[in-house]
CSV table of C-alpha atoms in Angstrom, one decimal:
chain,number,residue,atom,x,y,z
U,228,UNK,CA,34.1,26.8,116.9
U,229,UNK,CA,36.7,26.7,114.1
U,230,UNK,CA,36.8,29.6,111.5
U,231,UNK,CA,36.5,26.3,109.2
U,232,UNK,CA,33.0,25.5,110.3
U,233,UNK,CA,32.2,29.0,109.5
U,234,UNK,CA,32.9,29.7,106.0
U,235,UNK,CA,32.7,32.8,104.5
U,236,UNK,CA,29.0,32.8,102.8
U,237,UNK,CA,28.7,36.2,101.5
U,238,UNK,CA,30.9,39.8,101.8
U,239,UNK,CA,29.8,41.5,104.8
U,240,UNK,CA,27.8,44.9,104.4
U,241,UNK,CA,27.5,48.1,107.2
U,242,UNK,CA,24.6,46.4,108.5
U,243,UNK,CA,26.1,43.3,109.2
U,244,UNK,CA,28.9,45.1,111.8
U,245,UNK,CA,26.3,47.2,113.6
U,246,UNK,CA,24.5,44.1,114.1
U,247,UNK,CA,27.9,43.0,115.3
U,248,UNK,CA,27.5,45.9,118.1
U,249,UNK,CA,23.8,44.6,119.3
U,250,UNK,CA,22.3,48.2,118.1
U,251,UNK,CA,18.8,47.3,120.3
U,252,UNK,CA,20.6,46.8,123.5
U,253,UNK,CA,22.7,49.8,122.5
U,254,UNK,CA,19.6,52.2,122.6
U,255,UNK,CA,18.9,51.0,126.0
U,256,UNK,CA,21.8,52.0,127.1
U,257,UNK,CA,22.4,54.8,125.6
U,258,UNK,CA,18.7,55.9,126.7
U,259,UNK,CA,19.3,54.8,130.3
U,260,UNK,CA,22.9,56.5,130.2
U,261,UNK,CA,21.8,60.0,129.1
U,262,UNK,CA,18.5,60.0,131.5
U,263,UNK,CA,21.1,59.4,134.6
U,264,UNK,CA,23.9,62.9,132.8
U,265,UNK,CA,20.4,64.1,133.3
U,266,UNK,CA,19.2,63.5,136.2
U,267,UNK,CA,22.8,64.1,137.7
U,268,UNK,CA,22.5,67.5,135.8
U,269,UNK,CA,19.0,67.8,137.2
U,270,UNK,CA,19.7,67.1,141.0
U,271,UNK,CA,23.1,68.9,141.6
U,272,UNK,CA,23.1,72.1,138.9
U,273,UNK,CA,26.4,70.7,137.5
U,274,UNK,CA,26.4,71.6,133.6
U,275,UNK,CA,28.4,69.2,131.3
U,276,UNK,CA,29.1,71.0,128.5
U,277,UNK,CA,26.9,69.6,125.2
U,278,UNK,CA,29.6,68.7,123.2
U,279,UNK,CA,30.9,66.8,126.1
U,280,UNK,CA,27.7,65.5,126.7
U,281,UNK,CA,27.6,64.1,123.4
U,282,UNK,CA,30.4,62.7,123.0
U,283,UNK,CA,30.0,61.1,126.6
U,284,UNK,CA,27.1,59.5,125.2
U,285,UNK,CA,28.3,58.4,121.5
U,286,UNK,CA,31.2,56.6,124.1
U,287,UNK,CA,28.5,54.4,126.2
U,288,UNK,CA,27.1,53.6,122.6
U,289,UNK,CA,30.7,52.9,121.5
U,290,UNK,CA,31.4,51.0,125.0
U,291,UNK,CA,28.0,48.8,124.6
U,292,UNK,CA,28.7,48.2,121.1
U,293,UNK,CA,32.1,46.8,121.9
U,294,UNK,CA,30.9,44.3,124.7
U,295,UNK,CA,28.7,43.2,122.1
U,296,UNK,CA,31.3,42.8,119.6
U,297,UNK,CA,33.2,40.5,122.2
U,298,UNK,CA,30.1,38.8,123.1
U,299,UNK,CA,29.5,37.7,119.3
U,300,UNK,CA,32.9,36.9,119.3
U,301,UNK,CA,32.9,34.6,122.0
U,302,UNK,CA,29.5,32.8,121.5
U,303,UNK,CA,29.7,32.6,117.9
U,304,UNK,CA,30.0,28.3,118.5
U,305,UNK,CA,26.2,28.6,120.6
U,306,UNK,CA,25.2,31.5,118.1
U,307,UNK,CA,25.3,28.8,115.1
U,308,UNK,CA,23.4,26.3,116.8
U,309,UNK,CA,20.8,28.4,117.9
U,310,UNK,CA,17.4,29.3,115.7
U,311,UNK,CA,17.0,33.1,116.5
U,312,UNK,CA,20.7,33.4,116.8
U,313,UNK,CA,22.1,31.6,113.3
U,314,UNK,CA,21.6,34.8,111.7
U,315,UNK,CA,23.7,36.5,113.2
U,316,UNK,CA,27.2,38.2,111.1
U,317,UNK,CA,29.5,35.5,112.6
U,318,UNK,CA,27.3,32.6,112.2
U,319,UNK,CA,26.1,34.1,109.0
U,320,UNK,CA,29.7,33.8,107.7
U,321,UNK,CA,29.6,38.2,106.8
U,322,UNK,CA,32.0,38.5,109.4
U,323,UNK,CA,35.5,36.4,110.6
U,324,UNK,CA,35.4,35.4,114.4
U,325,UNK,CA,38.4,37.8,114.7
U,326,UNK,CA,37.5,41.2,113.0
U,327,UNK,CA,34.8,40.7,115.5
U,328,UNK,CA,37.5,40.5,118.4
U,329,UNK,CA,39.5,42.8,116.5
U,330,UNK,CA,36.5,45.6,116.2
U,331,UNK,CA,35.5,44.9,120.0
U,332,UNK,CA,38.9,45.4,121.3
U,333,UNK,CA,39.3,48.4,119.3
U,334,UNK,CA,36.0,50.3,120.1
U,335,UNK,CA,36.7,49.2,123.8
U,336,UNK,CA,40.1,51.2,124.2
U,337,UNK,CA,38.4,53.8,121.8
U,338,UNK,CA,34.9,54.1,124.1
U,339,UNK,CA,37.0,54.7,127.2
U,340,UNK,CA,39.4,57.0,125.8
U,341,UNK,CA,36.5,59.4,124.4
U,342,UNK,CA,34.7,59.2,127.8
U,343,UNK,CA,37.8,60.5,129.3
U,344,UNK,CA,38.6,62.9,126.9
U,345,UNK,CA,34.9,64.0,127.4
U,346,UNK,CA,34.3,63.9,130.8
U,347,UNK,CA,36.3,62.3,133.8
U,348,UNK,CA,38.7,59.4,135.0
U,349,UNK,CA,35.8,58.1,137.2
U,350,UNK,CA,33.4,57.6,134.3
U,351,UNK,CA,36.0,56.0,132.0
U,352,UNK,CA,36.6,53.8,134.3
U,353,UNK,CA,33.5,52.6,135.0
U,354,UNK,CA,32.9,51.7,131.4
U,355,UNK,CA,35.8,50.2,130.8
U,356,UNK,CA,34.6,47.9,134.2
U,357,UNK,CA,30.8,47.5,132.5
U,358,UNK,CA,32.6,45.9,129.3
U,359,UNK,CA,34.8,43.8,130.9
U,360,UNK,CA,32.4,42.5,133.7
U,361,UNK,CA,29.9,42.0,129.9
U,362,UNK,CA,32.4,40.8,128.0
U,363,UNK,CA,34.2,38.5,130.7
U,364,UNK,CA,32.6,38.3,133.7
U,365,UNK,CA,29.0,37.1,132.1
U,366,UNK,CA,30.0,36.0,128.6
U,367,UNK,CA,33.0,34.0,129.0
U,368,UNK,CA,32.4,32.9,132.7
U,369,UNK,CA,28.7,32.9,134.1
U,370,UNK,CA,26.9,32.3,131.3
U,371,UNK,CA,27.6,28.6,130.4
U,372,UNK,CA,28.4,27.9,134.2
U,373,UNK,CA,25.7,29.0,136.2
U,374,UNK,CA,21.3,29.9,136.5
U,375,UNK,CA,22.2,32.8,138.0
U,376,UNK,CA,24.0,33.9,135.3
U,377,UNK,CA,21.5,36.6,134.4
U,378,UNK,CA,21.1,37.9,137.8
U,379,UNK,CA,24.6,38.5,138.3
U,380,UNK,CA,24.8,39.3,134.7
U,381,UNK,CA,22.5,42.4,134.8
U,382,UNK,CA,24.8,44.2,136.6
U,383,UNK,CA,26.7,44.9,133.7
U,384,UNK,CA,23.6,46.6,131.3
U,385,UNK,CA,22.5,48.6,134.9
U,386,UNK,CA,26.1,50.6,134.5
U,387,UNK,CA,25.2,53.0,132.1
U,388,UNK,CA,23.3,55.4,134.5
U,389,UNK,CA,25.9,55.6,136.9
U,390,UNK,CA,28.4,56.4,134.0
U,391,UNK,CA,26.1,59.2,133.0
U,392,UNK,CA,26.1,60.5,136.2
U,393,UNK,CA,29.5,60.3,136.9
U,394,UNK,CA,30.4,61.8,133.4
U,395,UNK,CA,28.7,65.4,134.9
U,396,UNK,CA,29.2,65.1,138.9
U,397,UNK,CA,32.6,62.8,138.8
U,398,UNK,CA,30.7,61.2,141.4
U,399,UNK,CA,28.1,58.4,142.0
U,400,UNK,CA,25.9,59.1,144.8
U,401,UNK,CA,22.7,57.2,146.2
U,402,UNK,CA,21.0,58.7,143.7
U,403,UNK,CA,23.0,56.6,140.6
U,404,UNK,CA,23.2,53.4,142.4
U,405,UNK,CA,19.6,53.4,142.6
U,406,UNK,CA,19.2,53.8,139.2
U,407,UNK,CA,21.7,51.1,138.7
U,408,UNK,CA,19.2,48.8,141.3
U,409,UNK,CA,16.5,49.3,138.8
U,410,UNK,CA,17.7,48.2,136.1
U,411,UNK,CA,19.5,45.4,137.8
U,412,UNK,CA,16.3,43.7,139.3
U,413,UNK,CA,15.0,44.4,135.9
U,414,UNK,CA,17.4,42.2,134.2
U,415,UNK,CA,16.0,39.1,135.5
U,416,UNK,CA,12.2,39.1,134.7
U,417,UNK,CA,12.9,40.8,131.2
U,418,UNK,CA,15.1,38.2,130.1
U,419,UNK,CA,13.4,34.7,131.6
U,420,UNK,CA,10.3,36.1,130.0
U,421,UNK,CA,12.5,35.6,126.7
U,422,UNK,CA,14.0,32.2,128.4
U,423,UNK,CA,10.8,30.9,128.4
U,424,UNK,CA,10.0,31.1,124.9
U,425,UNK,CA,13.3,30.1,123.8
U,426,UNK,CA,14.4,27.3,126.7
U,427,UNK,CA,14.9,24.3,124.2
U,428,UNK,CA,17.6,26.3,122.0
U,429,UNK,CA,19.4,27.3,125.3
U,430,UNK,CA,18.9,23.3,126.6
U,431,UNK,CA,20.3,22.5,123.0
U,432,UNK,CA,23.4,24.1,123.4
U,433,UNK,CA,23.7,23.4,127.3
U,434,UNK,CA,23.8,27.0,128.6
U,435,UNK,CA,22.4,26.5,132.3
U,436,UNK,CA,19.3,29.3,131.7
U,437,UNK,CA,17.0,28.9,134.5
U,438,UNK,CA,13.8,27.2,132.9
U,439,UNK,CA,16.4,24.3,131.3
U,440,UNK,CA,18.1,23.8,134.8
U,441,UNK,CA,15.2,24.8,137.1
U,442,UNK,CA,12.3,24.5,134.7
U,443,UNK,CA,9.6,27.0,133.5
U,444,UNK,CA,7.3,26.4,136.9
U,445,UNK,CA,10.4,27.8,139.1
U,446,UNK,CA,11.4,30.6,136.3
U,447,UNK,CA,7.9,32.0,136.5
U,448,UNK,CA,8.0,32.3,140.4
U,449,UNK,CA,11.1,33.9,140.0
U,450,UNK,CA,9.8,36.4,137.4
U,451,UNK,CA,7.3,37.4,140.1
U,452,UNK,CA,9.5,37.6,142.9
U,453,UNK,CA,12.1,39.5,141.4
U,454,UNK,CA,9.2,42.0,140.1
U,455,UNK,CA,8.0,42.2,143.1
U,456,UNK,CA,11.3,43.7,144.5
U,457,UNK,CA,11.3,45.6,141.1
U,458,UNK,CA,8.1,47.8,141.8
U,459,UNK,CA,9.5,49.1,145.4
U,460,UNK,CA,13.1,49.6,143.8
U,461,UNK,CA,11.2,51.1,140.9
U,462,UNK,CA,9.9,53.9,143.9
U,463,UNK,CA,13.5,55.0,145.9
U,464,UNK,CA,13.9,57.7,143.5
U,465,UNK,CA,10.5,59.3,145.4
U,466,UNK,CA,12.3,59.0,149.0
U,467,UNK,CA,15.8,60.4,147.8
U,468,UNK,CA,13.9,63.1,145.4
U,469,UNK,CA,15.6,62.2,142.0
U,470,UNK,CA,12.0,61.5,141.0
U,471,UNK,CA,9.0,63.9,141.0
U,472,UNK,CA,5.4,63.4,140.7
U,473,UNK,CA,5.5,62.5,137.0
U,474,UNK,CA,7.8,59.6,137.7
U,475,UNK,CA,6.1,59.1,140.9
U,476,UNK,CA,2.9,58.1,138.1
U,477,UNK,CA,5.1,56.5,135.5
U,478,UNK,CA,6.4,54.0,138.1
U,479,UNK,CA,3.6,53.3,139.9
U,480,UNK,CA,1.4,52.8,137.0
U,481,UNK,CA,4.2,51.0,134.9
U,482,UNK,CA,5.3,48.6,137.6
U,483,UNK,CA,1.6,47.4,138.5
U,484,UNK,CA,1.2,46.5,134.8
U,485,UNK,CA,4.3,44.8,135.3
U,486,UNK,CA,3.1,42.6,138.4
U,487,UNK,CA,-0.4,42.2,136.4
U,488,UNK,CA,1.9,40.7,134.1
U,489,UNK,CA,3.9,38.2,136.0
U,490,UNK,CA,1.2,37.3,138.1
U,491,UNK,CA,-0.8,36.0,135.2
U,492,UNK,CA,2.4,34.5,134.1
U,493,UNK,CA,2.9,32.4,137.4
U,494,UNK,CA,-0.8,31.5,136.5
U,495,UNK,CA,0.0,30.4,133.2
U,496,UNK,CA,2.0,27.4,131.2
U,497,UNK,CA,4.2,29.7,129.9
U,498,UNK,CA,7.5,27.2,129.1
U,499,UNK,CA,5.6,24.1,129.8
U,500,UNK,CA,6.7,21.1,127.6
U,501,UNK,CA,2.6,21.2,127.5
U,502,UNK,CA,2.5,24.6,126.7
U,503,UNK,CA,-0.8,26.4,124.9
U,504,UNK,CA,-0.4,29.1,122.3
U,505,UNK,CA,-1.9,31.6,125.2
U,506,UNK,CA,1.0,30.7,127.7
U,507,UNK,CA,4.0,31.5,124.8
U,508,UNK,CA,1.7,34.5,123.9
U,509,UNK,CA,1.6,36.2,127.6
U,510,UNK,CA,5.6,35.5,128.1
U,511,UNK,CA,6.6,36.7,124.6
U,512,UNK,CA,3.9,40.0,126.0
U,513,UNK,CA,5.8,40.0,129.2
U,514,UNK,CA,9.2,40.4,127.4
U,515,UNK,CA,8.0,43.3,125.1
U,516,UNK,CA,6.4,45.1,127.9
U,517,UNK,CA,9.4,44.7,130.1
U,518,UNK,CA,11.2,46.8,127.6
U,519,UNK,CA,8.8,49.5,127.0
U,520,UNK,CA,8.7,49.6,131.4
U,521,UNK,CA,12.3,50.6,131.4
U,522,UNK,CA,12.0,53.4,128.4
U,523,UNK,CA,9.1,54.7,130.0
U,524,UNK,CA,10.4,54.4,133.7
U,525,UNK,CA,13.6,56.1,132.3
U,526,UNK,CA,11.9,58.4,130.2
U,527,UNK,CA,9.6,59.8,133.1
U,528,UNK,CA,13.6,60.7,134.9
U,529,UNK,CA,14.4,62.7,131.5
U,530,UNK,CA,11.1,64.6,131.1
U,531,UNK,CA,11.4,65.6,134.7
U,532,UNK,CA,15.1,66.7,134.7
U,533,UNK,CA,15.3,68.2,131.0
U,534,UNK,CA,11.9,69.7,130.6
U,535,UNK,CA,12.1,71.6,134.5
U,536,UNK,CA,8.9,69.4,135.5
U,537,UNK,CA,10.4,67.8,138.0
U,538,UNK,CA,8.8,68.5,141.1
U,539,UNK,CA,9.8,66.2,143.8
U,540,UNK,CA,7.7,64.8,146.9
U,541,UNK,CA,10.0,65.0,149.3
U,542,UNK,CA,12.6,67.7,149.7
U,543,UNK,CA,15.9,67.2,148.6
B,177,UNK,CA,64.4,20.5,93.0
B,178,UNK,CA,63.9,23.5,95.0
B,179,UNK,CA,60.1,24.8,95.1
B,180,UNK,CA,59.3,28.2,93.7
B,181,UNK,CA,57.4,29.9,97.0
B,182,UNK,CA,54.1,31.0,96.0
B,183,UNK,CA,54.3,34.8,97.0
B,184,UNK,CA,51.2,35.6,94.2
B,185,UNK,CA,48.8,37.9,96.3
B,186,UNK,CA,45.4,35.9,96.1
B,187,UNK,CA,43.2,37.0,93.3
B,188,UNK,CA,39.6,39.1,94.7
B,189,UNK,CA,36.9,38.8,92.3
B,190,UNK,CA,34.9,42.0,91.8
B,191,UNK,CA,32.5,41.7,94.6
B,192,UNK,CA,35.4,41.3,97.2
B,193,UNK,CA,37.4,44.2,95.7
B,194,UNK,CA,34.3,46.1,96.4
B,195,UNK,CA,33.4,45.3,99.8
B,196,UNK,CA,37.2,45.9,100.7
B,197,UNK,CA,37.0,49.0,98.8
B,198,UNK,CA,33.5,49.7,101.4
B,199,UNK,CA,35.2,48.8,104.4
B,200,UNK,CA,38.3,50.9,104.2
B,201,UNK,CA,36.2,53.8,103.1
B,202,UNK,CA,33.9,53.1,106.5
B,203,UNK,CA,37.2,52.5,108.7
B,204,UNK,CA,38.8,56.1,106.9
B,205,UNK,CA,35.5,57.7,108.2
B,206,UNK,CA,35.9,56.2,111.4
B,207,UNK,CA,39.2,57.5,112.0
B,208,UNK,CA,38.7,60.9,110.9
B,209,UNK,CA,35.5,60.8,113.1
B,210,UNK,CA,38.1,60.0,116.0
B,211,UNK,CA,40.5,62.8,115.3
B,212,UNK,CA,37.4,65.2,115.3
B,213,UNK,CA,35.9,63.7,118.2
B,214,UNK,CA,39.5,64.0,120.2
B,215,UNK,CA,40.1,67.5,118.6
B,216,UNK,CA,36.8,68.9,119.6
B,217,UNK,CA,37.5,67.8,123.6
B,218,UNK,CA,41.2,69.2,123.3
B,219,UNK,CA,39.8,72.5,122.0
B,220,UNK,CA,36.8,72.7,124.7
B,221,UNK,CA,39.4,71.6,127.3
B,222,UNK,CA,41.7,74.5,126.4
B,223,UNK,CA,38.8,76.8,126.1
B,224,UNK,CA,36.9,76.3,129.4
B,225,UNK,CA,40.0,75.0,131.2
B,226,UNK,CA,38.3,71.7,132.4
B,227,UNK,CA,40.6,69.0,133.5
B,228,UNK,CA,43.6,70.5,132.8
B,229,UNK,CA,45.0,71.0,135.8
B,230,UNK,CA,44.8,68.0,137.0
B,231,UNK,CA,46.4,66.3,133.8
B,232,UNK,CA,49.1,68.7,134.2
């Protein structure tokens, strides 16, 4: 879309360019990124210095705010179009397509520069990879094109752990890639349960989501299937010993709620073109649990390893 | 006739000179943050020797 068919309606405010950044996805990252400096901290006795580890952090906020710039940026067209979207500071007209480029580019270089500064060439790296493979590699490229898109997709918001790790170890071991699992058979079931209650603004601006190509039938079977390889994912961290008994509870506990869920959702007409109120209620449930799972799930790895309560089942 | 080129800057009424006012005083904190932020790992770098040999 034009910067003509976005004129400038009002003068944009602070709020409008952190909204630029996406601040809630931001506090899932930076959540997930600081429980796996940690955990890494936690499992190996390595010490990152806490001005380091700060400023490690305020760089994956920086880094996730900058893919979100660029993702504004390049979505602004289906952003205007779109109900829960048109709000937004481009479509909004507070903020010019390019200032958001402009802003995402900057905090990119900015982000990886600080995580360098702060920690190690591996970890830089690796989110300077995570904004380019959110930025590009989904935005630009597998969003409009294909169903999958989200699947594939969630391998960018799963990086953040396995930046956190390497920040402290300049390593990733087994330990951060199943982190990085988690979170990436997370993705899919967290964000069709949204799918599903917006499917006709995605159908309006053709962007192949799964319940518009597939419909909401195949989307709910796929919510269950993917949490079904969610839950034993969710439990690795017990084999390897990067989770104790506390997360042993948390997960187990978290991720049968979770199946409860998506097995009532198969059940349901969540998405249906038939629809009841009860069907839109339970997927719009399933998506706001889905997000309290993760903070808990990554919460339970940050008790353990920052409050010396993690007591592991297995030897390490 | 020859035109006269227009090179008048564009006139801001008060609520644009403030919001530009706003955003250069958030991008001046921004910066300064960043030469803190890059001044702070210089000086712990120096001081615990992290990373510096291999930089060197």
């Amino acid at each position: 879309m034009t910067d003509a068919a976005l004129p400038q309606k009002r003068y944009a405010t602070a709020a409008d360019y952190l909204n630029l950044m996406k601040p809630r996805i931001m506090m899932l990252v930076v959540f997930t990124g600081f429980a796996g400096l940690v955990a890494a901290s936690g499992m190996t006795g390595i010490t990152m210095h806490p001005a380091m580890a700060a400023i490690a952090t305020l760089a994956v906020a920086l880094g996730s705010g900058a893919a979100g710039a660029i993702n504004m940026w390049y979505d602004s067209d289906i952003d205007a179009v779109m109900t829960r979207t048109s709000t937004r500071p481009i479509p909004s007209g507070a903020v010019p397509r390019e200032e958001a480029l402009a802003l995402g580019l900057i905090m990119s270089g900015v982000s990886v520069m600080l995580m360098w500064l702060a920690s190690n060439w591996l970890a830089a790296g690796l989110l300077a990879f995570s904004i380019f493979y959110y930025g590009v590699i989904y935005t630009m490229w597998l969003k409009r094109a294909t169903p999958q898109n989200i699947v594939i997709g969630g391998g960018a918001g799963a990086f953040p752990p396995v930046i956190g790790w390497a920040a402290v170890t300049g390593n990733t071991p087994l330990d951060a890639w199943i982190l990085f699992a988690i979170i990436f058979f997370w993705t899919p079931p967290h964000f069709w349960a949204l799918s599903l209650l917006a499917h006709k603004e995605y159908a309006k601006v053709s962007v192949p989501m799964l319940p518009v190509t597939h419909g909401a039938r195949v989307t709910r079977q796929q919510i269950l299937i993917y949490t079904l390889v969610l839950v034993p994912v969710s439990l690795l961290p017990l084999a390897t010993g990067l989770g104790g008994w506390i997360y042993g509870a948390a997960a187990l506990g978290l991720g049968a709620t979770f199946l409860a869920y998506a097995i009532r959702l198969v059940r349901s007409d969540a998405g249906d073109a038939t629809s009841t109120g009860a069907g839109m209620k339970l997927a719009r449930n399933t998506f706001v649990f889905s997000i309290l799972y993760l903070f808990a799930l990554f919460g339970a790895v940050l008790v353990e390893h920052a409050a010396g309560l993690h007591f592991p089942l297995t030897g390490t | 006739m020859a035109e006269t080129p227009d090179t008048a800057a564009p006139q801001l009424d008060a609520e644009a000179l403030k919001a530009r006012k706003r955003r250069n005083l958030w991008l001046g904190l921004a910066l300064a943050a960043f030469v803190v932020l890059v001044m702070i790992t210089t000086v712990i770098r120096l001081n615990t020797g992290i990373g510096v040999s291999e930089r060197m």
